[in-house]
C-alpha atoms as one frame of an Amber mdcrd trajectory, in Angstrom:
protein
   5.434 -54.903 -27.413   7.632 -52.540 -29.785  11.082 -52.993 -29.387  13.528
 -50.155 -28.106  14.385 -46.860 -29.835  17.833 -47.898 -30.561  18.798 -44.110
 -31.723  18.574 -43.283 -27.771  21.941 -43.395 -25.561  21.497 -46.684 -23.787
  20.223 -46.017 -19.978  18.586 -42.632 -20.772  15.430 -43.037 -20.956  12.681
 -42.106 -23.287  12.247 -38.157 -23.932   9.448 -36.059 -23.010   6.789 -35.324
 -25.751   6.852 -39.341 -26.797   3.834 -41.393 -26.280   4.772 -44.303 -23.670
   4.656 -47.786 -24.899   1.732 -50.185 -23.957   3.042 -52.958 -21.920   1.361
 -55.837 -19.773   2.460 -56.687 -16.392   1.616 -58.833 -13.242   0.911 -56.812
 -10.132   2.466 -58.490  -6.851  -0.785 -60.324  -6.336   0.008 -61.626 -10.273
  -2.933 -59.967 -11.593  -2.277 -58.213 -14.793  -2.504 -54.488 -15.185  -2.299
 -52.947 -18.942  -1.236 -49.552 -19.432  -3.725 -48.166 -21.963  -6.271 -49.840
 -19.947  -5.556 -47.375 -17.057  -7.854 -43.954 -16.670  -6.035 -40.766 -16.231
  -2.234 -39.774 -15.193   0.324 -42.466 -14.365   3.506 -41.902 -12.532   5.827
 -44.966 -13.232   8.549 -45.832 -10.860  10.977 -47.837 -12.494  13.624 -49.289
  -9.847  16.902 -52.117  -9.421  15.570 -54.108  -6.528  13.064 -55.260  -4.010
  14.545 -54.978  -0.325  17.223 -52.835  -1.240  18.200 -49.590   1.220  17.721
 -47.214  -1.387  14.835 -48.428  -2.710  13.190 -49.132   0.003  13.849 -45.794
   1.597  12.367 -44.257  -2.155   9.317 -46.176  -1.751   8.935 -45.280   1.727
   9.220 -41.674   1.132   6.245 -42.063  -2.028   4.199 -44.173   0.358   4.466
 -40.993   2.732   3.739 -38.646   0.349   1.090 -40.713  -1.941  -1.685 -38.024
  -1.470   0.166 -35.175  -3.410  -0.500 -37.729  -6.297  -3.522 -39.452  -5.871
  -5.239 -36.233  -4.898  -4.017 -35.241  -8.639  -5.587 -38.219  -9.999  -2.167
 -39.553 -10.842  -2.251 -43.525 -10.425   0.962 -44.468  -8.835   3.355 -47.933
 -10.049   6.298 -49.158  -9.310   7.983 -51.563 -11.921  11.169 -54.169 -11.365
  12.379 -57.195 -12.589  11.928 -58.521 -10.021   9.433 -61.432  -9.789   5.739
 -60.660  -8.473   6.548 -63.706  -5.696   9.424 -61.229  -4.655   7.629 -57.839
  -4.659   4.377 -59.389  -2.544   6.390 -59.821   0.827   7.952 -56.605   0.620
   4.933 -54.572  -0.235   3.108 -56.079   2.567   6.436 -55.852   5.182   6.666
 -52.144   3.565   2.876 -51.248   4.203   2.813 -50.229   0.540  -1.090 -49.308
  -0.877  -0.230 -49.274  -4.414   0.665 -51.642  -7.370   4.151 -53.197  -7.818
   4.589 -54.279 -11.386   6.690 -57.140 -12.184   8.838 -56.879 -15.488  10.158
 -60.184 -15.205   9.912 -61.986 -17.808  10.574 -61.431 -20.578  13.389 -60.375
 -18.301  12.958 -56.445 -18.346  11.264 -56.284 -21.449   9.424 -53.461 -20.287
  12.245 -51.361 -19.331  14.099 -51.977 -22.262  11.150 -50.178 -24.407  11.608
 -47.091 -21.664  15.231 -47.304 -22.498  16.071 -47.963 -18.594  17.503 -51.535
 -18.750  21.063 -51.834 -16.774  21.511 -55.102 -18.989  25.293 -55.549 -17.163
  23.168 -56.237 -14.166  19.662 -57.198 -15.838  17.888 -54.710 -14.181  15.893
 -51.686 -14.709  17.394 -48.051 -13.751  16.144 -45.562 -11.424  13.452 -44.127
 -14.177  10.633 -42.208 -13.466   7.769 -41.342 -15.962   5.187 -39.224 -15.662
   2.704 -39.490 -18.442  -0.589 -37.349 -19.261  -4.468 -39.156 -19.650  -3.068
 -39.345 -23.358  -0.221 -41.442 -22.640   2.619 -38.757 -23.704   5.187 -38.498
 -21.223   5.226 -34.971 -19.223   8.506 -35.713 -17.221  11.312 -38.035 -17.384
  14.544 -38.736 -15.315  16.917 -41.433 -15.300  18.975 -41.968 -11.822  21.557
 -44.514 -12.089  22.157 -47.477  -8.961  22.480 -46.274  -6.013  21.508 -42.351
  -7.251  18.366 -41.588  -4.988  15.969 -39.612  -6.774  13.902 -36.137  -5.684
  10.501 -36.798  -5.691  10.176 -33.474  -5.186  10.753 -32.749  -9.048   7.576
 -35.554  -9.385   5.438 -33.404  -7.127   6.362 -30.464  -9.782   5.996 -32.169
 -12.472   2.071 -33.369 -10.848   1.690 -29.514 -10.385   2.353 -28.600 -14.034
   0.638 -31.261 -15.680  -2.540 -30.272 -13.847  -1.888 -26.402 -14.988
């Protein structure tokens, strides 16, 4: 893993037009998923909590609304610190069909290198990252706790990336 761009405001994210780090992480079902191992577009869905209201309602609306991206070959992910032991029960409760990736440990290692770790509460930000077959992020947006997100910006940002 590279470490963070320390030249970036803490909490906002990295900027469109970088390449997104490589990273490692167990799925809920703890199997690992690599980044660079991954064919196509990638929408990554960085978030505070498991079983949280706003979260949950977030996650609800994406699982609702999955098509618009999977249709545009966009792999969808959703990344916390919390544990993979954590994120299993709620996917399943939640009816969830796509990955939850676990960031924790090294404790939100991951979303430090996106520049989304809340480190006064030791967890990741409301960051969402769309990134092209290459890796380069197309859009980026950094909602703070509590801040729910328009998804409908993602769906835009899906639109444009596939011209």
């Amino acid at each position: 893993m590279t470490s963070p761009d320390t030249s970036l405001a803490p909490g906002t994210g990295l900027p469109v037009g970088s390449v997104a780090p490589d990273f490692t992480l167990p799925d809920e079902n703890k199997r690992p998923v690599t980044l660079s191992e991954i064919d196509g577009p990638v929408l990554l869905v960085f978030f505070p909590f498991a079983w949280s209201g706003v979260c949950t309602t977030e996650f609800c609306e994406l699982r609702d609304d999955l098509s618009v991206f999977t249709d545009a070959g966009v792999q969808v992910f959703g990344v916390s610190t919390d544990t993979a032991q954590s994120l299993k029960p709620w996917v399943a409760d939640q009816g969830y069909t796509f990955p939850f990736l676990s960031d924790f440990w090294p404790h939100g290692a991951v979303a430090q290198q996106y520049n989304v770790f809340f480190d006064k509460a030791g967890m990741a930000l409301r960051g969402t990252f769309l990134l092209d077959a290459d890796r380069v992020i197309r859009f980026a947006e950094v909602n703070m706790p509590g801040e729910r997100r328009d998804q409908s910006q993602w769906k835009q940002a899906v639109a444009a990336l596939l011209g």
